């Protein structure tokens, strides 16, 4: 690999190259005078020469060999723009496939700037030693991690589940198992759903005696389309796979696959995209179930998917839960039910895919054949949303268990059999079939939780878990209470001397920084990826849900270096300067990016104990004195908050007491929440006549 281009690398990048944590790199920098000098960035986010870093790592035995793929990634990062990086990677994939003699249809990226073209050359050179497929896969994974906010992907386990559902439903219909299957994804991104369909069909082909499926995809972003084409090219290289054709284009406005009729459509469409072409597509012939309202782009994708299916073809779409209940979409939902086009809705656990804070749904659709869609059809509903509680991301979900549960329910339901019963055998718990006529009311609400009753066993299990949690919390409360009850507050004398936060800031006893408005295009609303930094805003505190988003680590480093982001590091004291959400705490675990009206106070540890500082600031009387009620927002002037003037040794017992007080507060709050769940569960169970009277 050429050394002609040297690029800057951050501390996080050095950590990735060396295979250690960022803290270890910071420690090397402090302990070794020979550590390379920063060539850019700032004191809080320095940048170093990659060549200097490599030489230092080798010289000090920190790493025996730096993988060529790891060396490549900083060169891609140096290209800056997401589109340029993606185009360069796609072009590298095209050339690597060509070098392997694989048939592929990856478009040539002829517009690349000179520096990007040189990175492509270095990628091809590195792949001779590391392998083309491995090099491309590694770089694609890094690129997706760096741009996960702008590039939404379907987690691999969920993509496979969607493909398996479509294959199972298709097998239950009238499709010809010997015919070649065509799979279409009209919003394919980097091709994850098409990859899953190809893998799933590979396992089915031996039984169905079918050939490899034809894979068709479209994406609005040319770079994503090119990356998907390269990815599928590597997946099928040397395997005798079928055709894969990925095109760049707008599937709703000008579908490049408009003449195609597919057997299966899989799609994870963009959510809440208001500019989808409502006015210009008002008379489009695809809207046979009704013109989708401007505010319901997901319904447009549903009708588009149905329009691209052969008779009896199957579509599985990943959709936000509001599609099942929003009033604006009631008429189209009713039409989908009456015609028999909508066959099932599956509610997934929160965290299954972006956005991870909500329980997304899988909609199972089938293009009605001439003899289908009669009134009286039943809708298949499965509520798997509460099967594992709230998850923080796809990695937190037991996918084998969830997939098994969903597929068992799908196989139990008859997709082409008796329309009166809707099932060949008993459906598993959490799954029901509801007559369509029962759903066609003023709301046509298709949310599974509204129709799937909680079983007595599930209700009793939840109660048992809640009682156990309550017992544990009460033990915690008693422990904290005994400790705090021993505190003697009878000391009298002169009023304690205090000093304001502003005075402490001027004396350099602490550093006060205010949170800032964050750019929406960089903010992510899904589960944390590797190296990501959570973002907290005042609305998050008001809603009581914790950080509501995150930023990529590279963006945080860049923002911190320019002063556009305020990052609270572990050990900092965070203050919410709004009366309705006034909170003070010590940030303990990870860095945290702060939004407006949030403040980070970094104490000098030789002068101030963080817990002592937080305890003084969070006193209700302190907040009242520093409050400003000149507007409806009732802000707290953090600079006017007061702190006791004590030596560091005198602060320590106060700090311990403050920590105990906070722990008691958190335990009491948890007791209240668990108590509400218990009261609700017991009340519902008793009202349903579930009281079990044991015989003696």
XYZ file of C-alpha atoms in Angstrom:
696
model
C 0.000 0.000 0.000
C 1.303 3.401 -0.931
C 2.601 5.747 1.736
C 2.366 8.799 -0.526
C -0.585 10.288 1.308
C -0.454 11.004 5.000
C -3.747 11.706 6.735
C -4.739 12.918 10.205
C -6.079 10.434 12.725
C -7.878 11.070 16.025
C -7.343 9.386 19.376
C -10.352 7.182 18.646
C -8.838 6.221 15.303
C -5.530 5.323 16.963
C -7.429 3.166 19.440
C -9.126 1.282 16.593
C -5.822 0.723 14.804
C -4.125 -0.556 17.957
C -7.120 -2.595 19.095
C -7.350 -0.883 22.495
C -9.685 1.519 24.238
C -9.401 5.266 23.826
C -8.369 5.611 27.477
C -5.288 3.492 26.778
C -4.216 5.829 23.979
C -4.694 8.858 26.226
C -2.545 7.106 28.827
C 0.225 6.475 26.265
C 0.155 10.131 25.341
C 0.586 11.205 28.987
C 3.255 8.668 29.913
C 5.482 8.754 26.825
C 7.252 11.940 25.824
C 7.965 10.316 22.473
C 4.298 10.031 21.569
C 3.687 11.882 18.273
C 2.906 15.578 18.502
C -0.521 16.663 17.377
C -0.597 18.084 13.853
C -4.104 19.547 14.031
C -7.371 19.699 15.903
C -7.569 21.216 19.377
C -6.405 20.441 22.898
C -9.620 18.510 23.570
C -9.712 16.767 20.186
C -6.183 16.533 18.754
C -5.264 14.982 15.427
C -2.038 13.152 14.655
C -0.134 12.064 11.580
C -1.105 8.497 10.710
C 2.445 7.749 9.530
C 3.933 9.065 12.797
C 1.447 7.050 14.838
C 2.234 3.837 12.944
C 5.966 4.282 13.485
C 5.464 4.956 17.194
C 3.208 1.921 17.664
C 5.771 -0.348 16.015
C 8.722 1.152 17.886
C 7.061 0.712 21.289
C 5.696 -2.771 20.688
C 2.089 -1.693 20.963
C 1.215 -3.616 17.834
C 3.129 -6.139 15.749
C 1.337 -5.582 12.471
C -1.166 -2.971 11.440
C -3.743 -4.452 9.107
C -3.905 -2.808 5.724
C -7.664 -2.448 6.092
C -7.233 -0.480 9.326
C -4.740 1.784 7.563
C -7.205 2.372 4.747
C -10.062 3.689 6.831
C -8.397 6.987 7.941
C -7.809 7.709 4.253
C -11.536 7.345 3.595
C -12.314 9.539 6.609
C -10.019 12.213 5.222
C -12.251 12.469 2.129
C -14.776 14.200 4.384
C -18.126 14.096 2.592
C -20.317 11.025 2.973
C -21.206 10.919 -0.722
C -17.555 11.088 -1.821
C -16.554 8.373 0.651
C -19.436 6.150 -0.483
C -18.706 6.684 -4.160
C -15.028 5.863 -3.627
C -15.898 2.677 -1.793
C -18.384 1.675 -4.495
C -15.770 2.238 -7.189
C -13.286 0.160 -5.183
C -15.889 -2.609 -4.994
C -16.451 -2.445 -8.757
C -12.750 -2.766 -9.490
C -12.246 -5.554 -6.970
C -15.110 -7.541 -8.468
C -13.706 -7.026 -11.941
C -10.306 -8.239 -10.744
C -11.938 -11.429 -9.486
C -13.676 -11.935 -12.821
C -17.091 -11.744 -11.211
C -20.063 -10.699 -13.301
C -21.490 -7.568 -11.766
C -23.401 -4.437 -12.671
C -21.813 -1.842 -10.425
C -21.859 1.576 -12.134
C -18.485 3.223 -12.614
C -17.972 6.281 -10.378
C -16.332 8.476 -12.980
C -16.755 11.786 -11.109
C -14.386 10.993 -8.239
C -11.968 13.758 -7.212
C -8.259 13.022 -7.479
C -7.733 12.259 -3.776
C -10.677 9.822 -3.789
C -9.364 8.079 -6.897
C -6.004 7.606 -5.164
C -7.748 6.065 -2.127
C -9.488 3.643 -4.512
C -6.085 2.662 -5.944
C -4.765 2.023 -2.431
C -7.844 -0.064 -1.609
C -7.300 -2.270 -4.652
C -3.631 -2.605 -3.716
C -4.451 -3.581 -0.109
C -7.065 -6.090 -1.246
C -4.400 -8.107 -3.027
C -3.114 -9.054 0.418
C -6.285 -8.887 2.538
C -8.838 -10.219 0.060
C -11.338 -8.249 -1.999
C -14.501 -9.439 -0.267
C -12.992 -8.968 3.201
C -11.599 -5.513 2.427
C -14.847 -4.246 0.929
C -16.941 -5.678 3.779
C -14.706 -4.116 6.428
C -14.744 -0.665 4.825
C -18.496 -0.795 4.181
C -19.124 -1.630 7.840
C -16.962 1.297 8.953
C -18.692 3.641 6.500
C -22.136 2.613 7.736
C -21.089 3.085 11.368
C -19.793 6.564 10.603
C -22.960 7.623 8.761
C -25.658 5.616 10.459
C -27.868 8.687 10.928
C -27.957 9.455 7.217
C -27.973 5.822 6.088
C -30.654 3.736 7.750
C -30.080 -0.007 7.525
C -32.217 -2.978 8.469
C -30.448 -5.139 11.099
C -29.452 -8.470 9.575
C -31.622 -10.630 11.904
C -34.691 -8.531 11.145
C -33.964 -8.581 7.417
C -33.749 -12.378 7.522
C -37.005 -12.579 9.490
C -38.772 -10.433 6.882
C -37.442 -12.614 4.085
C -38.453 -15.821 5.886
C -41.970 -14.484 6.463
C -42.341 -13.648 2.776
C -41.041 -17.052 1.718
C -43.336 -18.860 4.162
C -46.395 -16.913 3.047
C -45.496 -17.321 -0.611
C -45.078 -21.070 -0.140
C -48.566 -21.237 1.364
C -50.130 -19.683 -1.724
C -50.511 -20.725 -5.315
C -47.018 -19.755 -6.456
C -45.113 -22.223 -8.618
C -42.234 -23.616 -6.599
C -40.389 -24.540 -9.828
C -40.541 -21.012 -11.245
C -37.817 -18.480 -10.738
C -38.564 -16.000 -7.969
C -38.115 -12.272 -8.435
C -37.441 -10.222 -5.294
C -37.736 -6.432 -5.329
C -36.726 -3.807 -2.767
C -37.850 -0.341 -3.925
C -35.849 1.447 -1.187
C -32.901 -0.916 -0.947
C -30.214 1.205 0.737
C -27.075 -0.942 0.756
C -29.031 -4.096 -0.056
C -29.533 -5.762 3.319
C -33.032 -7.075 2.604
C -32.018 -8.412 -0.808
C -29.036 -10.142 0.795
C -31.349 -11.753 3.341
C -33.757 -12.896 0.625
C -30.887 -14.432 -1.329
C -29.666 -16.303 1.757
C -33.179 -17.467 2.622
C -33.862 -18.652 -0.911
C -30.572 -20.523 -0.880
C -31.887 -22.710 1.946
C -35.255 -23.149 0.257
C -34.012 -23.902 -3.249
C -33.056 -27.491 -2.538
C -36.571 -28.257 -1.296
C -38.444 -26.145 -3.857
C -36.223 -27.180 -6.787
C -35.975 -23.551 -7.837
C -33.175 -21.465 -9.277
C -31.498 -18.509 -7.611
C -33.845 -15.534 -7.342
C -33.544 -12.441 -9.474
C -32.786 -9.544 -7.146
C -33.940 -6.054 -8.075
C -33.357 -2.915 -6.046
C -33.780 0.839 -6.279
C -32.488 3.647 -4.123
C -32.715 7.391 -4.400
C -29.057 7.812 -3.404
C -26.720 6.789 -6.263
C -23.897 5.992 -3.815
C -26.119 3.616 -1.846
C -27.335 1.948 -5.028
C -23.743 1.419 -6.198
C -22.716 0.039 -2.799
C -25.683 -2.343 -2.808
C -24.725 -3.564 -6.281
C -21.144 -4.195 -5.154
C -22.288 -5.904 -1.973
C -24.572 -8.265 -3.861
C -21.840 -8.837 -6.411
C -19.486 -10.085 -3.701
C -22.251 -12.197 -2.137
C -22.886 -13.995 -5.398
C -19.342 -14.104 -6.739
C -18.365 -17.660 -7.559
C -21.635 -19.051 -6.257
C -23.551 -19.410 -9.479
C -26.079 -16.860 -8.292
C -28.777 -15.295 -10.391
C -29.198 -11.789 -11.659
C -28.916 -8.774 -9.384
C -29.830 -5.406 -10.810
C -29.652 -2.298 -8.623
C -30.606 1.070 -10.050
C -30.523 4.599 -8.711
C -33.866 6.347 -8.870
C -37.011 7.532 -7.098
C -39.326 4.545 -6.824
C -42.396 6.649 -6.097
C -41.881 9.405 -8.677
C -40.082 7.579 -11.509
C -39.570 3.897 -10.754
C -36.746 2.455 -12.897
C -38.300 -0.995 -12.307
C -41.799 0.210 -13.166
C -42.385 -2.544 -15.733
C -41.387 -5.332 -13.330
C -43.842 -7.515 -11.434
C -42.135 -9.299 -8.561
C -43.060 -12.393 -6.591
C -41.789 -10.862 -3.360
C -41.340 -7.245 -2.300
C -39.322 -6.493 0.831
C -39.007 -2.905 1.978
C -37.942 -0.731 4.888
C -39.146 2.598 3.467
C -38.090 6.018 4.744
C -40.341 7.181 7.611
C -42.089 10.559 7.799
C -40.761 11.734 4.416
C -43.340 14.430 3.665
C -41.858 15.363 0.288
C -42.743 12.110 -1.445
C -44.602 13.533 -4.435
C -48.187 13.884 -3.182
C -49.233 16.598 -5.639
C -47.521 15.336 -8.781
C -48.684 11.744 -8.188
C -52.311 12.584 -7.373
C -53.675 10.702 -10.398
C -51.175 7.823 -10.330
C -52.805 4.476 -11.229
C -51.057 2.752 -8.312
C -53.460 4.323 -5.806
C -56.251 1.782 -6.251
C -56.855 1.787 -2.488
C -57.090 5.567 -2.321
C -54.790 8.570 -2.674
C -52.351 8.486 0.273
C -52.596 11.666 2.357
C -49.583 13.949 2.274
C -48.859 13.031 5.911
C -48.977 9.269 5.205
C -45.978 8.480 2.961
C -45.822 4.944 4.364
C -49.225 4.202 2.824
C -47.826 5.325 -0.535
C -45.047 2.736 -0.160
C -47.618 0.071 0.732
C -49.651 0.754 -2.409
C -46.476 0.956 -4.496
C -45.372 -2.464 -3.218
C -48.747 -4.008 -4.071
C -48.647 -2.474 -7.546
C -45.295 -4.171 -8.200
C -46.484 -7.673 -7.219
C -47.700 -10.483 -9.446
C -51.122 -11.895 -8.499
C -50.708 -13.759 -5.216
C -47.307 -12.118 -4.715
C -46.235 -11.255 -1.172
C -44.871 -8.045 0.328
C -43.428 -7.518 3.805
C -42.822 -3.920 4.894
C -41.299 -2.514 8.070
C -43.422 0.421 9.241
C -43.821 2.741 12.237
C -46.715 1.848 14.572
C -48.636 5.045 13.818
C -49.487 3.715 10.338
C -51.853 1.242 11.995
C -53.863 3.881 13.839
C -53.492 7.401 12.392
C -56.886 8.808 11.504
C -55.693 10.170 8.148
C -55.014 6.649 6.879
C -58.274 5.034 8.040
C -59.894 4.869 4.586
C -56.905 3.218 2.931
C -56.519 0.747 5.801
C -60.176 -0.153 5.355
C -59.715 -0.662 1.608
C -56.683 -2.893 2.207
C -58.760 -4.995 4.574
C -61.854 -5.222 2.374
C -59.904 -6.340 -0.682
C -57.876 -8.891 1.265
C -54.572 -7.159 0.368
C -53.502 -6.767 3.997
C -53.076 -10.185 5.579
C -51.203 -9.597 8.822
C -49.564 -7.134 11.212
C -46.740 -8.122 13.577
C -45.676 -5.754 16.383
C -41.937 -6.056 17.130
C -40.129 -5.231 20.379
C -38.779 -1.715 20.731
C -35.200 -1.672 19.519
C -35.663 -4.006 16.550
C -34.609 -1.286 14.084
C -34.353 2.471 13.723
C -35.932 4.339 15.401
C -35.204 2.087 18.366
C -37.433 3.931 20.819
C -40.681 2.614 19.318
C -42.220 -0.768 18.596
C -42.116 -1.065 14.820
C -44.471 -3.291 12.862
C -44.215 -5.733 10.001
C -47.105 -5.504 7.552
C -47.723 -8.654 5.502
C -49.505 -8.003 2.226
C -50.592 -10.137 -0.687
C -51.638 -8.982 -4.112
C -55.198 -10.329 -4.407
C -55.810 -12.903 -7.098
C -59.085 -12.981 -8.975
C -60.798 -15.188 -6.377
C -59.543 -13.450 -3.208
C -60.480 -10.459 -1.149
C -64.003 -11.541 -0.225
C -65.593 -9.865 2.810
C -65.273 -11.971 5.939
C -61.505 -12.497 5.524
C -59.640 -12.469 8.824
C -56.602 -10.390 9.693
C -53.597 -12.072 11.291
C -52.280 -10.100 14.312
C -49.261 -10.938 16.452
C -48.089 -8.863 19.396
C -44.412 -9.591 20.014
C -43.723 -6.062 21.241
C -43.636 -6.989 24.921
C -41.917 -10.342 24.548
C -38.599 -9.038 25.881
C -39.328 -5.617 27.298
C -37.886 -2.416 25.941
C -34.579 -2.889 24.175
C -31.906 -0.310 23.470
C -31.068 -1.799 20.112
C -31.238 -4.783 17.805
C -28.243 -6.337 19.596
C -30.303 -6.450 22.828
C -32.993 -8.694 21.334
C -33.006 -12.488 21.481
C -33.461 -12.823 17.739
C -33.622 -16.640 17.522
C -36.415 -16.655 20.095
C -38.281 -13.745 18.515
C -37.919 -15.095 14.966
C -39.031 -18.541 16.062
C -42.110 -17.120 17.720
C -43.086 -15.042 14.694
C -42.461 -17.823 12.168
C -44.345 -20.376 14.295
C -47.342 -18.055 14.241
C -46.991 -17.485 10.489
C -46.835 -21.211 9.779
C -49.824 -21.853 12.043
C -51.947 -19.363 10.132
C -53.486 -20.397 6.825
C -52.693 -17.904 4.088
C -54.665 -19.659 1.388
C -56.959 -22.068 3.193
C -60.243 -21.752 5.062
C -61.215 -18.059 5.107
C -63.773 -18.571 7.868
C -61.395 -19.935 10.472
C -58.176 -18.423 9.131
C -56.044 -21.191 10.669
C -55.063 -24.775 10.066
C -54.165 -25.330 13.689
C -54.263 -23.538 16.984
C -52.446 -20.230 16.912
C -49.747 -19.620 19.546
C -50.230 -17.216 22.434
C -50.015 -13.565 21.498
C -51.492 -14.261 18.077
C -55.108 -13.926 16.927
C -57.068 -13.735 13.705
C -59.760 -11.059 13.744
C -62.669 -10.866 11.278
C -62.212 -7.917 8.966
C -65.755 -6.732 9.595
C -64.916 -6.314 13.294
C -62.083 -3.932 12.369
C -63.989 -1.687 9.948
C -65.172 0.882 12.461
C -64.612 4.616 12.844
C -60.914 4.127 13.627
C -59.888 0.922 11.800
C -57.099 0.613 14.342
C -54.871 -2.326 13.416
C -52.450 -2.078 16.349
C -51.972 -5.706 17.504
C -51.912 -4.804 21.216
C -55.501 -3.525 20.938
C -56.767 -6.884 19.738
C -54.449 -9.490 21.290
C -55.547 -10.212 24.865
C -52.947 -10.712 27.539
C -53.039 -14.298 28.730
C -53.585 -15.146 32.389
C -50.164 -16.805 32.500
C -48.457 -13.668 31.144
C -50.343 -11.440 33.583
C -49.405 -13.626 36.557
C -45.756 -13.755 35.453
C -45.645 -9.940 35.279
C -47.185 -9.661 38.745
C -44.695 -12.152 40.161
C -41.802 -10.181 38.650
C -43.200 -6.897 39.982
C -43.584 -8.267 43.522
C -39.966 -9.419 43.440
C -38.777 -6.012 42.244
C -40.825 -4.267 44.924
C -39.308 -6.411 47.683
C -35.804 -5.620 46.473
C -36.527 -1.896 46.217
C -38.016 -1.784 49.714
C -34.826 -3.388 51.049
C -32.843 -0.643 49.291
C -35.071 2.059 50.804
C -34.617 0.632 54.286
C -30.826 0.519 53.844
C -30.598 4.127 52.644
C -33.021 5.258 55.346
C -30.927 3.764 58.151
C -27.822 5.498 56.835
C -29.495 8.892 56.441
C -31.396 8.661 59.722
C -28.056 8.651 61.539
C -27.241 12.134 60.246
C -27.362 14.809 62.948
C -28.504 18.224 61.669
C -28.705 19.877 65.101
C -25.457 21.813 64.763
C -26.010 25.520 65.319
C -23.879 28.608 64.934
C -23.204 31.251 62.367
C -24.661 30.856 58.882
C -22.427 28.781 56.648
C -20.337 30.730 54.178
C -21.201 30.160 50.511
C -19.877 31.159 47.109
C -21.613 31.294 43.713
C -20.875 29.104 40.717
C -19.873 32.246 38.865
C -17.257 33.032 41.532
C -15.937 29.458 41.388
C -15.692 29.698 37.595
C -13.705 32.934 37.800
C -11.418 31.406 40.426
C -10.833 28.364 38.145
C -12.192 26.016 40.809
C -14.522 24.743 38.111
C -15.184 25.299 34.418
C -18.754 26.153 33.414
C -19.940 25.339 29.884
C -23.411 25.695 28.389
C -25.100 23.185 26.066
C -25.883 24.206 22.504
C -28.420 23.622 19.754
C -27.455 20.519 17.811
C -27.696 20.078 14.017
C -30.664 17.829 13.294
C -29.007 16.241 10.259
C -26.310 14.723 12.491
C -28.539 13.588 15.339
C -29.503 9.910 15.511
C -32.640 8.614 17.190
C -31.892 4.902 17.305
C -29.772 2.681 19.508
C -26.178 3.585 20.248
C -23.627 2.285 17.779
C -19.995 1.593 18.605
C -18.190 4.797 19.507
C -21.387 6.869 19.610
C -22.036 9.556 22.243
C -25.543 10.001 23.761
C -27.275 13.372 23.415
C -29.504 14.833 26.129
C -32.013 17.673 25.854
C -34.426 19.332 28.286
C -37.454 17.657 26.594
C -35.780 14.297 27.243
C -35.658 15.136 30.951
C -39.270 16.348 30.962
C -40.436 13.113 29.352
C -38.302 11.095 31.763
C -36.854 8.877 29.008
C -33.139 9.672 29.278
C -31.004 10.628 26.261
C -33.184 10.818 23.171
C -30.498 10.467 20.541
C -26.794 10.263 19.845
C -24.014 11.529 17.634
C -21.232 9.637 15.928
C -17.960 9.761 17.848
C -16.138 11.422 14.966
C -18.749 14.184 14.780
C -18.492 14.762 18.541
C -14.722 15.042 18.379
C -15.000 17.513 15.527
C -17.727 19.513 17.273
C -15.855 19.581 20.580
C -12.714 20.801 18.842
C -14.551 23.716 17.211
C -16.622 24.525 20.297
C -19.932 23.720 18.585
C -20.704 20.812 20.956
C -20.652 20.757 24.756
C -19.625 17.350 26.072
C -19.992 16.357 29.730
C -17.257 13.866 30.588
C -17.424 11.336 33.465
C -16.900 13.274 36.705
C -18.558 16.433 35.411
C -21.620 17.839 37.176
C -24.598 18.362 34.847
C -27.301 20.936 35.621
C -30.621 21.441 33.834
C -31.272 25.170 34.027
C -35.068 25.023 33.655
C -37.385 25.023 36.661
C -39.793 22.400 35.281
C -36.936 19.969 34.668
C -34.408 21.117 37.266
C -31.951 18.326 37.912
C -28.350 18.017 39.028
C -26.236 14.903 38.826
C -22.681 13.662 38.437
C -22.093 12.122 35.022
C -20.573 8.748 35.826
C -20.398 6.305 32.938
C -20.044 7.785 29.452
C -19.567 11.198 27.827
C -22.799 13.072 27.136
C -23.510 15.777 24.565
C -25.676 18.528 26.082
C -28.444 20.459 24.387
C -29.622 24.010 25.152
C -30.327 24.994 28.787
C -28.108 22.182 30.059
C -24.775 22.993 31.713
C -21.594 21.045 32.373
C -19.495 21.981 35.423
C -16.027 20.435 35.510
C -14.597 20.823 39.040
C -10.934 20.985 39.877
C -10.628 17.735 41.862
C -8.009 19.274 44.147
C -10.529 21.906 45.250
C -14.010 20.466 44.766
C -15.538 17.026 45.199
C -18.054 16.455 42.327
C -20.652 14.865 44.610
C -20.325 17.657 47.143
C -20.786 20.211 44.360
C -23.810 18.384 42.926
C -25.395 18.027 46.344
C -25.136 21.733 47.071
C -26.515 22.690 43.664
C -29.493 20.342 43.744
C -30.886 21.697 47.039
C -34.447 22.994 46.329
C -33.847 26.230 48.248
C -30.753 26.910 46.161
C -32.710 26.549 42.921
C -35.497 28.835 44.184
C -33.052 31.616 45.016
C -31.372 31.353 41.605
C -34.641 31.086 39.692
C -35.928 33.685 37.251
C -39.698 33.758 36.762
C -39.806 36.583 34.265
C -41.067 34.204 31.552
C -43.146 31.063 31.278
C -39.988 28.961 31.008
C -38.935 29.807 34.606
C -35.206 29.387 34.044
C -32.534 28.826 36.651
C -29.489 31.068 36.486
C -26.849 28.420 37.085
C -24.202 31.059 37.731
C -26.143 32.279 40.785
C -26.366 28.844 42.438
C -24.427 28.761 45.700
C -21.931 26.257 47.096
C -20.697 25.832 50.666
C -17.161 27.098 51.250
C -15.417 24.102 52.800
C -12.027 22.507 52.465
C -11.747 19.340 50.423
C -11.478 17.235 53.596
C -14.620 18.872 55.008
C -16.466 18.240 51.743
C -16.030 14.465 51.876
C -18.694 13.607 54.530
C -21.133 15.954 52.799
C -20.428 14.227 49.498
C -21.129 10.803 51.034
C -24.410 12.047 52.513
C -25.460 13.649 49.239
C -24.804 10.382 47.383
C -26.901 8.465 49.889
C -29.696 11.023 49.577
C -29.736 10.710 45.808
C -29.802 6.912 46.026
C -32.816 7.088 48.365
C -34.602 9.422 45.966
C -34.034 7.056 43.036
C -35.215 4.055 45.059
C -38.396 5.843 46.148
C -39.115 6.861 42.566
C -38.686 3.248 41.439
C -40.972 2.034 44.224
C -43.687 4.395 42.985
C -43.355 3.164 39.398
C -43.433 -0.529 40.337
C -46.343 0.148 42.695
C -48.382 1.657 39.858
C -47.740 -1.419 37.714
C -48.846 -3.691 40.555
C -52.036 -1.756 41.212
C -52.897 -1.748 37.531
C -52.194 -5.451 37.046
C -54.049 -6.554 40.157
C -57.019 -4.344 39.316
C -57.303 -5.673 35.766
C -56.903 -9.290 36.870
C -59.532 -9.084 39.603
C -61.972 -7.286 37.308
C -61.494 -10.077 34.748
C -62.489 -12.742 37.295
C -59.066 -14.383 37.497
C -58.930 -14.780 41.285
C -57.824 -18.328 42.030
C -59.401 -19.811 45.159
C -57.326 -22.685 46.488
C -59.118 -25.605 48.167
C -58.019 -26.816 51.563
